[in-house]
Amino acid sequence: MNIIPLQPHYQYRLWGGDRLKRFGFCFDEASIGEAWTASALTQGSSIVTAGPYAGTTLSELYDTHRELFGIDAPEFPLLIKWIDPNDDLSIQVHPDDELAQSLEHQPYGKNECWYILDAPEGGEIIYGHTFESKETLQQALETGNVMSGLIRKPVSRGDFLYVPAGTVHALTKDVSVLEIQQSSDTTYRLYDYGRTEPTTGHTRDLHVNQGTRAAFAPHLDYVEPVLSLDHFRTQLTRNRYFFVEKWTIEREESVSTDTFRLLSVVEGTLEMDGLFFGMGATLLLPAHQSFHLDGTAVCLVTGVSSPTKQKARIGIDLGGTNTRVAIVSTDGHVEKQYKFKTQPHLELDTLLNQIKLAVERFQLEYDITHVGIAAPGPLDLKRGAFLTPPNLPNWHHQVIVEPLRSLLRLPVTLENDANAAALAEAKFGAGRHVDSVFYVTVSTGIGGGFVYKQNLISGAHGSAGEVGNMIIRTDGPAHPTLNVGALETHASGTALHERARTKGMTDSMTLLTDEIERSTFVEDLATGLANIIHTVDPDVIILGGGVTASAPLYWNQLQDAVAMRVYPHLRGATPLVLQQLHGDAGVIGAAFLA
Ligand SMILES: O=P(O)(O)OC[C@H]1O[C@@H](O)[C@@H](O)[C@@H](O)[C@@H]1O
């Protein structure tokens, strides 16, 4: 028998109950909140239930049979819990490795993730907060006002969330999860609703000082795309501490391990080595062995990631509302990202420090070679500075590249956001098969970028592709910085929105259902696009930005209108296509600026 089945340890919690039984667990005690199905912690180690190691605890097994694991960490690194809250959990945060080592003398911090096993209709958990700094978070905690600043995230069955150490969070009543994490039980409670522990009559300890030290403030929202690995496996996360895969088994599958895996059955039944396992079961699959799985089941499988750091680039998309700091692989995929609210009313240093925090987090697992920033223009690329971007008035004329370079000690490059998106689409998106690509974004404003043979043509003053200010008419609304008759004053989302408002309509999409308005918009945009074709004659024009969400309303009409405005030999010769990278184009392009 190759597999090593484990018996859970049940943990009392103030907010516990007896509903873990519905996941197949059996216990007699009251108020059980957690079943630790794979644990090597001394306060509750799992025990092997069958096979040659039956009766051994997981920690003993790890100490005496290291060959079964294929890793050499001094202590078993993972912990798996099933959690079923019968009440809200405390508002809390966990330390990372560094803080756990310095404050708790423990080897591991507590980066964790949740697979939602069950959630009530409209269920929400707490994930993040809106406080601008550690000081304002601490003040809110001291004055009892923390709840109003917490972010609630809707969740439903099957969702997966990675909760990096430092994230202020809380599970809530009736949201049950399978929790996979580093081997640590250190929780810093920030707020506990003033509840008392029935067993002692006392409130539980709070850890406001340690907690505010550990907390991200402002909050960094973590996003990682799910990756399909093969016909039955998807990767839910892969980080420095562990990876988690979801295996959907519909028939027989064979797998083999390099290092050990922990497999938890979350749905259905699985047969392995002649034994049947249902929901709630957790098995250790030892290293360097092959396994045969049979049945219909969904399993979450975890293991330890390789410690070698991959080379990667960081792309930053600095917007008026949100800033995103992303790891972009050498083949142009966003691997993971932190997102936070841009706070343009605060000092630029606040933004730089937030970026630094995110970059440092990524540096723990990646060898970062370059950082690129995509920001709204106008910019002074030579000085690496903002000029007068309308949505960032406090930072006008401030230099961003040099301070970030000295803060990060990494090469940093700045570029206009539309140019960065153009580069991304040309290298990895809708323009990847051709040489010359003109990208036009039609959103709040209108911007553009020209890429030739994968090189961004920025122009002598960094302003190539600024097609928003291209004059397409002799009339039009006045604008503080744009020409009368500029494309942007006629065809941007803002222009459409303004026209919709004067007609008593709610949005630009509704405006474009009006035949006359649609024709006006199409003719204006087509004039701009025809001018571009006559200027650089690109292989393709890629259109992106929010207004392209209504493209089905005007697409054919736009192509005809462009054809009518170009030389006969160019008619239909320049395909108009929609962007492919959507919200990721900014960070991907930024990452490839140098
Ligand atoms: O502090 P309380 O409310 O008991 O919650 C503690 C629990 O919180 C959850 O979010 C997880 O981190 C669990 O691993 C932890 O045991």
Coordinates of C-alpha atoms and ligand atoms in Angstrom, one line a residue:
M1 CA 0.0 0.0 0.0
N2 CA 1.5 3.3 -1.1
I3 CA -0.9 5.8 0.2
I4 CA -0.9 7.0 3.8
P5 CA -4.4 7.9 5.1
L6 CA -4.5 10.4 8.0
Q7 CA -6.9 10.7 10.9
P8 CA -7.9 14.3 11.8
H9 CA -7.4 16.1 15.0
Y10 CA -10.5 18.1 16.1
Q11 CA -10.1 21.6 17.5
Y12 CA -12.5 23.4 19.9
R13 CA -13.3 27.0 18.8
L14 CA -15.5 29.5 20.4
W15 CA -17.3 29.8 17.1
G16 CA -17.5 26.1 16.5
G17 CA -20.4 23.7 16.4
D18 CA -21.0 20.2 15.2
R19 CA -21.7 20.7 11.6
L20 CA -18.3 19.4 10.4
K21 CA -20.1 16.1 10.7
R22 CA -21.8 16.8 7.4
F23 CA -18.4 16.6 5.7
G24 CA -17.9 13.1 7.0
F25 CA -16.1 13.9 10.3
C26 CA -17.0 12.0 13.5
F27 CA -16.5 13.5 17.0
D28 CA -18.4 13.7 20.3
E29 CA -17.0 17.0 21.7
A30 CA -19.1 20.2 21.5
S31 CA -18.1 23.4 19.6
I32 CA -15.6 21.9 17.2
G33 CA -14.7 24.5 14.6
E34 CA -11.8 22.9 12.9
A35 CA -10.8 19.4 11.7
W36 CA -7.0 19.3 11.2
T37 CA -6.7 16.6 8.6
A38 CA -3.0 17.0 7.9
S39 CA -1.1 18.5 10.8
A40 CA 2.3 18.0 12.3
L41 CA 1.8 20.7 15.0
T42 CA 2.4 19.5 18.5
Q43 CA -1.0 20.8 19.7
G44 CA -2.7 18.3 17.3
S45 CA -0.8 16.1 15.0
S46 CA -2.6 13.8 12.5
I47 CA -2.2 10.1 13.0
V48 CA -1.7 7.5 10.2
T49 CA -4.7 5.2 10.1
A50 CA -3.6 2.3 7.9
G51 CA -0.6 0.6 6.4
P52 CA 2.9 0.0 7.7
Y53 CA 3.0 3.3 9.5
A54 CA -0.4 3.0 11.2
G55 CA -0.5 4.7 14.6
T56 CA 2.4 7.1 13.8
T57 CA 1.9 10.8 14.0
L58 CA 2.6 12.9 11.0
S59 CA 5.4 14.7 12.8
E60 CA 7.1 11.4 13.8
L61 CA 6.7 10.2 10.3
Y62 CA 8.3 13.3 9.0
D63 CA 11.2 13.0 11.4
T64 CA 11.9 9.3 10.9
H65 CA 11.0 8.7 7.3
R66 CA 12.1 11.8 5.4
E67 CA 12.4 9.7 2.2
L68 CA 8.6 9.6 2.1
F69 CA 8.5 13.4 1.6
G70 CA 11.3 14.2 -0.8
I71 CA 12.0 17.5 0.9
D72 CA 14.5 18.7 3.5
A73 CA 12.7 21.5 5.4
P74 CA 13.6 21.1 9.1
E75 CA 9.9 20.9 10.1
F76 CA 6.9 19.6 8.2
P77 CA 5.8 22.7 6.2
L78 CA 2.0 22.3 5.6
L79 CA -1.2 22.3 7.5
I80 CA -4.7 21.4 6.2
K81 CA -7.9 22.3 8.1
W82 CA -11.6 21.9 7.4
I83 CA -13.3 24.9 9.0
D84 CA -17.1 25.2 9.6
P85 CA -18.0 28.5 11.5
N86 CA -21.1 28.4 13.5
D87 CA -20.5 32.1 14.2
D88 CA -18.2 34.8 12.8
L89 CA -14.5 34.4 13.4
S90 CA -12.4 37.2 14.8
I91 CA -11.1 39.9 12.5
Q92 CA -7.5 38.8 12.2
V93 CA -4.2 38.8 10.4
H94 CA -1.3 36.4 10.2
P95 CA 2.4 37.0 10.3
D96 CA 4.8 36.1 7.4
D97 CA 7.9 34.0 7.9
E98 CA 10.1 36.9 9.0
L99 CA 7.6 38.2 11.6
A100 CA 6.8 34.7 12.9
Q101 CA 10.5 34.1 13.4
S102 CA 11.2 37.4 15.1
L103 CA 8.0 37.7 17.2
E104 CA 7.1 34.1 17.9
H105 CA 10.4 32.2 17.4
Q106 CA 8.4 29.9 15.0
P107 CA 9.8 28.6 11.7
Y108 CA 6.8 29.4 9.5
G109 CA 4.5 32.3 9.0
K110 CA 0.9 31.7 8.0
N111 CA 0.2 32.3 4.3
E112 CA -3.1 30.4 3.7
C113 CA -5.8 29.8 1.2
W114 CA -9.4 28.8 1.2
Y115 CA -11.5 26.6 -1.0
I116 CA -15.1 27.4 -0.3
L117 CA -17.0 24.2 0.6
D118 CA -20.3 25.8 1.3
A119 CA -21.7 29.3 1.7
P120 CA -25.2 30.6 2.3
E121 CA -27.0 32.5 -0.4
G122 CA -25.4 36.0 -0.5
G123 CA -22.6 34.8 1.7
E124 CA -19.6 37.2 2.2
I125 CA -16.3 37.0 4.0
I126 CA -14.0 39.8 5.1
Y127 CA -11.0 40.3 2.9
G128 CA -9.1 43.5 3.2
H129 CA -9.9 47.0 4.5
T130 CA -10.1 50.6 3.4
F131 CA -7.7 52.2 6.0
E132 CA -5.0 54.2 4.3
S133 CA -2.2 53.4 6.8
K134 CA -1.2 51.3 9.8
E135 CA -1.8 54.4 11.9
T136 CA -5.4 54.8 10.8
L137 CA -6.0 51.0 11.1
Q138 CA -4.7 51.1 14.7
Q139 CA -6.8 54.2 15.5
A140 CA -9.9 52.5 14.2
L141 CA -9.1 49.4 16.3
E142 CA -8.5 51.5 19.4
T143 CA -11.8 53.5 19.0
G144 CA -13.8 50.4 18.2
N145 CA -14.5 51.6 14.6
V146 CA -12.8 48.9 12.6
M147 CA -15.9 47.1 11.2
S148 CA -16.9 50.1 9.1
G149 CA -13.6 50.0 7.2
L150 CA -13.6 46.3 6.3
I151 CA -14.1 45.0 2.8
R152 CA -16.6 42.2 2.3
K153 CA -16.2 39.8 -0.6
P154 CA -19.1 37.7 -1.9
V155 CA -18.3 34.0 -1.9
S156 CA -20.0 30.9 -3.2
R157 CA -19.2 27.1 -3.2
G158 CA -16.2 26.2 -5.3
D159 CA -14.5 29.7 -5.0
F160 CA -10.8 29.8 -4.2
L161 CA -9.0 32.6 -2.4
Y162 CA -5.4 33.0 -1.5
V163 CA -4.9 34.9 1.7
P164 CA -1.3 36.2 1.9
A165 CA 0.1 36.8 5.4
G166 CA -0.6 40.4 6.1
T167 CA -4.2 40.4 4.7
V168 CA -6.8 41.5 7.3
H169 CA -9.6 38.9 7.0
A170 CA -12.3 36.9 8.7
L171 CA -14.4 33.9 7.9
T172 CA -18.1 34.5 8.7
K173 CA -20.9 32.3 10.0
D174 CA -21.8 29.4 7.7
V175 CA -19.0 29.9 5.2
S176 CA -17.2 26.5 5.4
V177 CA -13.7 26.2 3.9
L178 CA -10.9 23.8 3.3
E179 CA -7.9 25.7 4.4
I180 CA -4.4 24.9 3.1
Q181 CA -1.6 26.8 4.7
Q182 CA 1.9 26.9 6.1
S183 CA 2.3 24.9 9.2
S184 CA 1.4 27.6 11.8
D185 CA -1.4 28.3 14.2
T186 CA -0.5 31.9 14.9
T187 CA -3.4 34.3 14.5
Y188 CA -3.2 37.9 15.5
R189 CA -6.8 38.9 16.6
L190 CA -7.6 42.5 15.9
Y191 CA -11.2 42.5 17.0
D192 CA -13.4 39.8 18.5
Y193 CA -16.9 41.5 18.9
G194 CA -16.3 41.7 22.7
R195 CA -17.4 38.1 23.0
T196 CA -16.6 36.0 26.0
E197 CA -15.3 32.4 26.0
P198 CA -18.1 30.3 27.7
T199 CA -15.5 28.0 29.2
T200 CA -13.7 30.8 31.1
G201 CA -16.1 33.8 31.0
H202 CA -13.3 35.9 29.7
T203 CA -12.8 37.6 26.3
R204 CA -10.2 36.1 24.1
D205 CA -6.8 37.8 23.8
L206 CA -6.4 40.5 21.2
H207 CA -3.0 41.2 19.5
V208 CA -3.4 44.7 18.1
N209 CA 0.3 45.6 18.2
Q210 CA 1.5 42.5 16.5
G211 CA -1.5 42.5 14.2
T212 CA -0.9 46.1 13.0
R213 CA 2.8 45.2 12.5
A214 CA 1.8 42.2 10.3
A215 CA -1.1 43.9 8.4
F216 CA -0.9 45.3 4.9
A217 CA -2.1 48.9 5.3
P218 CA -3.3 50.0 2.8
H219 CA -4.7 46.7 1.8
L220 CA -3.1 44.8 -1.1
D221 CA -5.7 42.6 -3.0
Y222 CA -4.1 39.5 -4.4
V223 CA -5.2 38.1 -7.8
E224 CA -3.9 35.0 -9.4
P225 CA -5.4 33.4 -12.5
V226 CA -6.4 29.7 -12.4
L227 CA -4.3 27.7 -14.8
S228 CA -5.5 24.6 -16.7
L229 CA -2.7 22.0 -16.4
D230 CA -4.3 19.0 -18.3
H231 CA -7.6 17.4 -18.8
F232 CA -8.3 16.9 -15.1
R233 CA -6.0 19.2 -13.2
T234 CA -6.1 23.0 -12.7
Q235 CA -3.7 25.0 -10.7
L236 CA -5.4 27.3 -8.1
T237 CA -2.2 28.8 -6.7
R238 CA 1.5 28.3 -6.9
N239 CA 3.5 30.4 -4.5
R240 CA 6.8 30.2 -2.6
Y241 CA 5.2 28.1 0.2
F242 CA 3.0 25.6 -1.5
F243 CA 0.9 24.9 -4.6
V244 CA -2.7 23.8 -4.8
E245 CA -4.3 21.9 -7.6
K246 CA -7.9 20.9 -8.2
W247 CA -8.3 17.4 -9.6
T248 CA -11.6 16.5 -11.2
I249 CA -11.6 12.8 -11.6
E250 CA -14.3 11.4 -13.8
R251 CA -12.8 8.0 -14.5
E252 CA -9.4 6.4 -13.9
E253 CA -6.3 8.5 -13.6
S254 CA -2.7 7.7 -13.0
V255 CA -0.3 10.1 -11.3
S256 CA 3.2 10.0 -10.0
T257 CA 4.9 12.2 -7.5
D258 CA 8.2 13.9 -7.3
T259 CA 7.9 15.3 -3.8
F260 CA 5.0 14.3 -1.5
R261 CA 1.4 15.5 -2.0
L262 CA -1.5 15.8 0.3
L263 CA -4.8 14.9 -1.3
S264 CA -8.2 16.0 0.2
V265 CA -11.4 14.6 -1.2
V266 CA -14.0 17.5 -1.3
E267 CA -16.7 15.8 -3.4
G268 CA -17.5 12.2 -4.5
T269 CA -15.7 9.0 -3.8
L270 CA -12.2 7.8 -4.7
E271 CA -10.7 4.4 -4.7
M272 CA -7.0 4.1 -4.2
D273 CA -5.0 1.0 -3.1
G274 CA -8.2 -0.9 -2.7
L275 CA -9.6 1.5 -0.1
F276 CA -12.5 3.9 -0.6
F277 CA -12.3 7.6 0.4
G278 CA -15.2 10.1 0.6
M279 CA -15.5 13.7 1.4
G280 CA -13.3 14.8 4.4
A281 CA -10.6 12.2 3.7
T282 CA -7.0 13.4 3.5
L283 CA -4.2 11.2 2.2
L284 CA -0.5 11.6 2.1
L285 CA 0.9 10.5 -1.3
P286 CA 4.6 9.8 -0.6
A287 CA 7.4 11.1 -2.9
H288 CA 8.7 9.3 -6.0
Q289 CA 5.8 6.9 -6.4
S290 CA 3.0 6.2 -8.8
F291 CA -0.7 6.1 -7.9
H292 CA -3.9 4.9 -9.5
L293 CA -7.1 6.8 -8.8
D294 CA -10.5 5.5 -9.6
G295 CA -14.0 7.0 -9.1
T296 CA -15.8 10.2 -9.5
A297 CA -14.4 12.8 -7.2
V298 CA -13.1 16.4 -6.8
C299 CA -9.9 16.6 -4.8
L300 CA -7.7 19.4 -3.7
V301 CA -4.0 18.4 -3.9
T302 CA -1.2 20.3 -2.3
G303 CA 2.6 20.1 -2.2
V304 CA 5.6 22.2 -1.6
S305 CA 6.9 24.4 -4.4
S306 CA 10.4 24.3 -5.6
P307 CA 12.6 26.9 -3.9
T308 CA 14.4 27.9 -7.1
K309 CA 13.5 31.5 -8.1
Q310 CA 12.2 32.0 -11.6
K311 CA 13.2 35.0 -13.5
A312 CA 10.3 37.5 -14.0
R313 CA 9.5 41.0 -14.9
I314 CA 7.2 43.3 -13.0
G315 CA 4.6 45.4 -14.8
I316 CA 2.8 48.2 -12.9
D317 CA -0.4 49.7 -14.2
L318 CA -0.8 53.0 -12.4
G319 CA -4.4 54.2 -12.9
G320 CA -6.4 57.1 -11.5
T321 CA -8.5 54.6 -9.5
N322 CA -6.4 51.4 -9.0
T323 CA -2.8 50.4 -9.2
R324 CA -1.8 46.9 -10.1
V325 CA 1.6 45.4 -9.6
A326 CA 2.0 42.2 -11.5
I327 CA 4.5 39.4 -12.1
V328 CA 4.7 38.8 -15.8
S329 CA 6.3 35.7 -17.1
T330 CA 8.9 35.8 -19.9
D331 CA 6.2 34.6 -22.3
G332 CA 3.8 37.4 -21.4
H333 CA 1.4 35.9 -18.9
V334 CA 0.3 37.6 -15.7
E335 CA 1.2 35.1 -13.1
K336 CA 0.0 37.0 -10.1
Q337 CA -0.7 40.5 -9.0
Y338 CA -1.4 42.8 -6.1
K339 CA -4.0 45.5 -6.7
F340 CA -4.7 48.5 -4.4
K341 CA -6.5 51.8 -4.6
T342 CA -4.4 54.6 -6.0
Q343 CA -4.6 57.4 -3.5
P344 CA -3.8 60.4 -5.7
H345 CA -4.7 62.8 -2.8
L346 CA -1.7 61.6 -0.8
E347 CA 2.0 62.1 -1.2
L348 CA 3.7 60.3 -4.1
D349 CA 5.9 58.5 -1.5
T350 CA 2.8 56.6 -0.2
L351 CA 2.3 55.1 -3.7
L352 CA 6.1 54.3 -4.0
N353 CA 6.1 52.5 -0.6
Q354 CA 3.0 50.5 -1.6
I355 CA 4.7 49.5 -4.8
K356 CA 7.8 48.6 -2.8
L357 CA 5.8 46.4 -0.5
A358 CA 4.3 44.5 -3.4
V359 CA 7.6 44.1 -5.2
E360 CA 9.3 42.9 -2.1
R361 CA 6.6 40.3 -1.6
F362 CA 7.2 39.1 -5.1
Q363 CA 11.0 39.1 -4.7
L364 CA 10.6 36.4 -2.1
E365 CA 9.7 34.0 -4.9
Y366 CA 11.0 35.5 -8.1
D367 CA 14.2 36.9 -9.4
I368 CA 13.0 40.2 -10.7
T369 CA 15.0 41.6 -13.5
H370 CA 13.1 44.7 -14.5
V371 CA 10.2 47.0 -13.4
G372 CA 8.1 48.9 -15.9
I373 CA 5.3 51.5 -15.1
A374 CA 2.4 52.3 -17.4
A375 CA 0.9 55.6 -16.4
P376 CA -1.6 58.1 -17.8
G377 CA 0.0 60.9 -19.8
P378 CA 1.2 63.4 -20.5
L379 CA 4.5 62.2 -19.2
D380 CA 8.1 63.5 -19.4
L381 CA 9.8 60.2 -20.4
K382 CA 13.3 61.7 -20.4
R383 CA 13.0 62.9 -16.8
G384 CA 10.8 59.8 -15.8
A385 CA 8.2 62.2 -14.5
F386 CA 4.5 63.1 -14.7
L387 CA 3.6 66.2 -16.6
T388 CA -0.1 67.0 -16.1
P389 CA -2.2 63.7 -16.1
P390 CA -5.7 65.0 -15.4
N391 CA -6.5 62.3 -12.8
L392 CA -3.3 62.7 -10.8
P393 CA -3.3 66.5 -10.1
N394 CA -1.2 66.2 -6.9
W395 CA 1.6 64.5 -8.6
H396 CA 2.0 66.9 -11.6
H397 CA 5.6 67.4 -12.6
Q398 CA 6.9 65.0 -10.0
V399 CA 9.6 62.5 -10.9
I400 CA 8.6 58.8 -10.3
V401 CA 11.3 56.7 -12.1
E402 CA 14.4 57.8 -10.1
P403 CA 12.9 57.5 -6.6
L404 CA 11.4 54.1 -7.5
R405 CA 14.7 52.9 -8.9
S406 CA 16.6 53.8 -5.7
L407 CA 13.9 52.3 -3.5
L408 CA 13.8 49.0 -5.4
R409 CA 17.4 48.9 -6.6
L410 CA 16.1 47.6 -9.9
P411 CA 16.0 49.1 -13.4
V412 CA 12.7 51.0 -13.8
T413 CA 11.1 52.3 -17.0
L414 CA 8.1 54.6 -17.5
E415 CA 5.7 54.7 -20.4
N416 CA 2.3 56.1 -21.3
D417 CA -0.4 53.5 -20.5
A418 CA -1.8 53.4 -24.1
N419 CA 1.7 52.8 -25.4
A420 CA 2.3 50.0 -22.9
A421 CA -1.0 48.4 -23.9
A422 CA 0.0 48.7 -27.6
L423 CA 3.3 46.9 -27.0
A424 CA 1.5 44.1 -25.1
E425 CA -1.1 43.6 -27.8
A426 CA 1.6 43.7 -30.5
K427 CA 3.8 41.1 -28.7
F428 CA 1.2 38.8 -27.1
G429 CA -2.3 39.9 -28.2
A430 CA -4.2 40.6 -31.3
G431 CA -1.1 41.9 -33.2
R432 CA 1.3 39.1 -32.4
H433 CA 1.4 37.7 -36.0
V434 CA 2.2 40.9 -37.8
D435 CA 4.9 43.6 -38.0
S436 CA 3.2 46.9 -37.6
V437 CA 0.5 47.5 -35.1
F438 CA -1.5 50.6 -34.3
Y439 CA -3.4 50.4 -31.0
V440 CA -6.2 52.8 -30.2
T441 CA -7.9 52.9 -26.9
V442 CA -11.4 54.5 -26.8
S443 CA -12.3 54.9 -23.1
T444 CA -12.5 57.9 -20.8
G445 CA -10.1 59.6 -23.2
I446 CA -8.6 58.4 -26.5
G447 CA -5.0 57.3 -26.7
G448 CA -2.9 55.2 -29.0
G449 CA 0.5 53.6 -29.6
F450 CA 2.4 52.4 -32.6
V451 CA 4.6 49.3 -32.5
Y452 CA 6.8 48.3 -35.4
K453 CA 8.6 44.9 -35.3
Q454 CA 7.8 44.6 -31.6
N455 CA 9.4 48.0 -30.9
L456 CA 7.4 50.8 -29.5
I457 CA 7.8 54.0 -31.5
S458 CA 7.6 56.6 -28.8
G459 CA 8.5 59.6 -30.9
A460 CA 11.0 62.4 -30.4
H461 CA 9.1 63.7 -27.3
G462 CA 7.4 60.5 -26.2
S463 CA 4.2 61.6 -27.8
A464 CA 3.8 59.4 -30.9
G465 CA 0.4 57.9 -31.0
E466 CA -1.4 60.7 -29.1
V467 CA -4.3 60.4 -31.5
G468 CA -6.8 61.8 -29.0
N469 CA -5.6 65.3 -29.9
M470 CA -5.8 64.7 -33.7
I471 CA -8.1 67.2 -35.4
I472 CA -10.9 65.5 -37.2
R473 CA -13.4 68.4 -37.5
T474 CA -13.5 72.2 -37.4
D475 CA -16.1 72.3 -34.7
G476 CA -16.7 70.8 -31.3
P477 CA -16.8 71.4 -27.6
A478 CA -14.0 73.5 -26.0
H479 CA -11.5 71.6 -23.9
P480 CA -8.7 72.9 -21.6
T481 CA -5.9 70.9 -23.2
L482 CA -7.3 69.4 -26.4
N483 CA -7.8 71.1 -29.8
V484 CA -11.2 72.2 -30.9
G485 CA -12.4 69.4 -33.2
A486 CA -10.0 66.8 -31.5
L487 CA -11.0 63.1 -31.9
E488 CA -11.2 62.8 -28.1
T489 CA -13.6 65.6 -27.7
H490 CA -16.0 63.9 -30.2
A491 CA -15.6 60.1 -29.8
S492 CA -14.3 59.3 -26.3
G493 CA -16.3 57.7 -23.6
T494 CA -16.4 61.1 -21.9
A495 CA -17.8 62.8 -25.0
L496 CA -20.4 60.1 -25.5
H497 CA -21.4 60.2 -21.9
E498 CA -21.8 64.0 -22.1
R499 CA -24.0 63.7 -25.2
A500 CA -26.0 60.9 -23.5
R501 CA -26.6 63.1 -20.4
T502 CA -27.9 66.1 -22.5
K503 CA -30.4 63.7 -24.1
G504 CA -31.5 62.3 -20.7
M505 CA -29.9 58.9 -21.4
T506 CA -28.0 57.0 -18.7
D507 CA -24.9 55.9 -20.6
S508 CA -23.0 55.9 -23.9
M509 CA -24.2 52.4 -24.8
T510 CA -27.8 53.6 -24.9
L511 CA -26.7 56.7 -26.9
L512 CA -25.1 54.4 -29.5
T513 CA -28.5 52.6 -30.1
D514 CA -29.7 55.9 -31.5
E515 CA -29.1 55.8 -35.3
I516 CA -28.1 59.4 -35.8
E517 CA -25.8 59.4 -32.7
R518 CA -24.2 56.1 -33.7
S519 CA -23.5 57.4 -37.3
T520 CA -21.9 60.6 -35.8
F521 CA -19.7 58.5 -33.5
V522 CA -18.8 56.1 -36.3
E523 CA -17.9 58.8 -38.8
D524 CA -15.7 60.7 -36.2
L525 CA -13.9 57.6 -35.2
A526 CA -13.5 56.4 -38.8
T527 CA -12.0 59.8 -39.7
G528 CA -9.4 59.3 -37.0
L529 CA -8.6 55.7 -38.0
A530 CA -8.4 56.6 -41.7
N531 CA -5.9 59.4 -40.8
I532 CA -3.8 56.8 -38.9
I533 CA -3.9 54.5 -41.9
H534 CA -2.6 57.2 -44.2
T535 CA 0.1 58.2 -41.8
V536 CA 1.7 54.8 -40.9
D537 CA -0.1 52.2 -42.9
P538 CA -0.1 49.5 -40.2
D539 CA -0.8 45.8 -40.8
V540 CA -3.6 46.0 -38.3
I541 CA -5.5 48.5 -36.1
I542 CA -6.4 47.1 -32.7
L543 CA -9.2 48.8 -30.8
G544 CA -9.5 48.6 -27.0
G545 CA -10.9 50.6 -24.1
G546 CA -14.3 50.7 -22.5
V547 CA -16.3 52.0 -25.5
T548 CA -15.4 48.8 -27.4
A549 CA -17.7 46.9 -25.0
S550 CA -20.4 48.2 -27.3
A551 CA -18.5 47.3 -30.5
P552 CA -21.2 44.8 -31.8
L553 CA -23.5 47.9 -32.2
Y554 CA -21.2 49.7 -34.6
W555 CA -18.5 47.3 -35.8
N556 CA -19.6 46.7 -39.4
Q557 CA -20.6 50.3 -39.9
L558 CA -17.2 51.4 -38.6
Q559 CA -15.3 49.2 -41.1
D560 CA -17.4 50.6 -44.0
A561 CA -16.8 54.1 -42.9
V562 CA -13.1 53.6 -42.7
A563 CA -13.0 52.0 -46.2
M564 CA -14.8 55.1 -47.6
R565 CA -12.1 57.4 -46.2
V566 CA -9.0 55.7 -47.5
Y567 CA -7.4 55.4 -51.0
P568 CA -9.1 52.7 -53.1
H569 CA -6.1 50.3 -52.9
L570 CA -6.2 50.5 -49.1
R571 CA -9.9 49.7 -48.8
G572 CA -10.4 46.7 -46.6
A573 CA -6.7 46.2 -46.5
T574 CA -6.2 47.2 -42.8
P575 CA -8.1 44.9 -40.6
L576 CA -9.7 46.5 -37.5
V577 CA -9.6 44.0 -34.6
L578 CA -10.5 44.1 -31.0
Q579 CA -7.9 43.9 -28.2
Q580 CA -7.3 40.5 -26.7
L581 CA -5.5 41.2 -23.4
H582 CA -8.2 43.5 -22.0
G583 CA -7.4 44.6 -18.4
D584 CA -4.0 42.9 -18.4
A585 CA -2.5 44.8 -21.4
G586 CA -1.2 47.7 -19.2
V587 CA 0.8 45.5 -16.8
I588 CA 2.1 43.1 -19.6
G589 CA 3.2 46.0 -21.8
A590 CA 4.8 47.8 -18.8
A591 CA 6.8 44.7 -18.0
F592 CA 8.3 44.6 -21.5
L593 CA 9.3 48.2 -21.8
A594 CA 13.0 47.5 -21.5
Ligands
LIG1 O1 -9.2 33.7 16.2 P1 -10.3 32.8 15.8 O2 -11.6 33.6 15.6 O3 -10.5 31.6 16.6 O4 -9.9 32.3 14.3 C1 -8.8 31.5 14.1 C2 -8.8 30.8 12.7 O5 -9.0 31.8 11.7 C3 -9.0 31.3 10.4 O6 -9.2 32.4 9.5 C4 -7.8 30.5 10.0 O7 -6.7 31.3 10.0 C5 -7.7 29.4 11.1 O8 -6.5 28.7 10.8 C6 -7.6 30.0 12.5 O9 -7.5 28.9 13.4

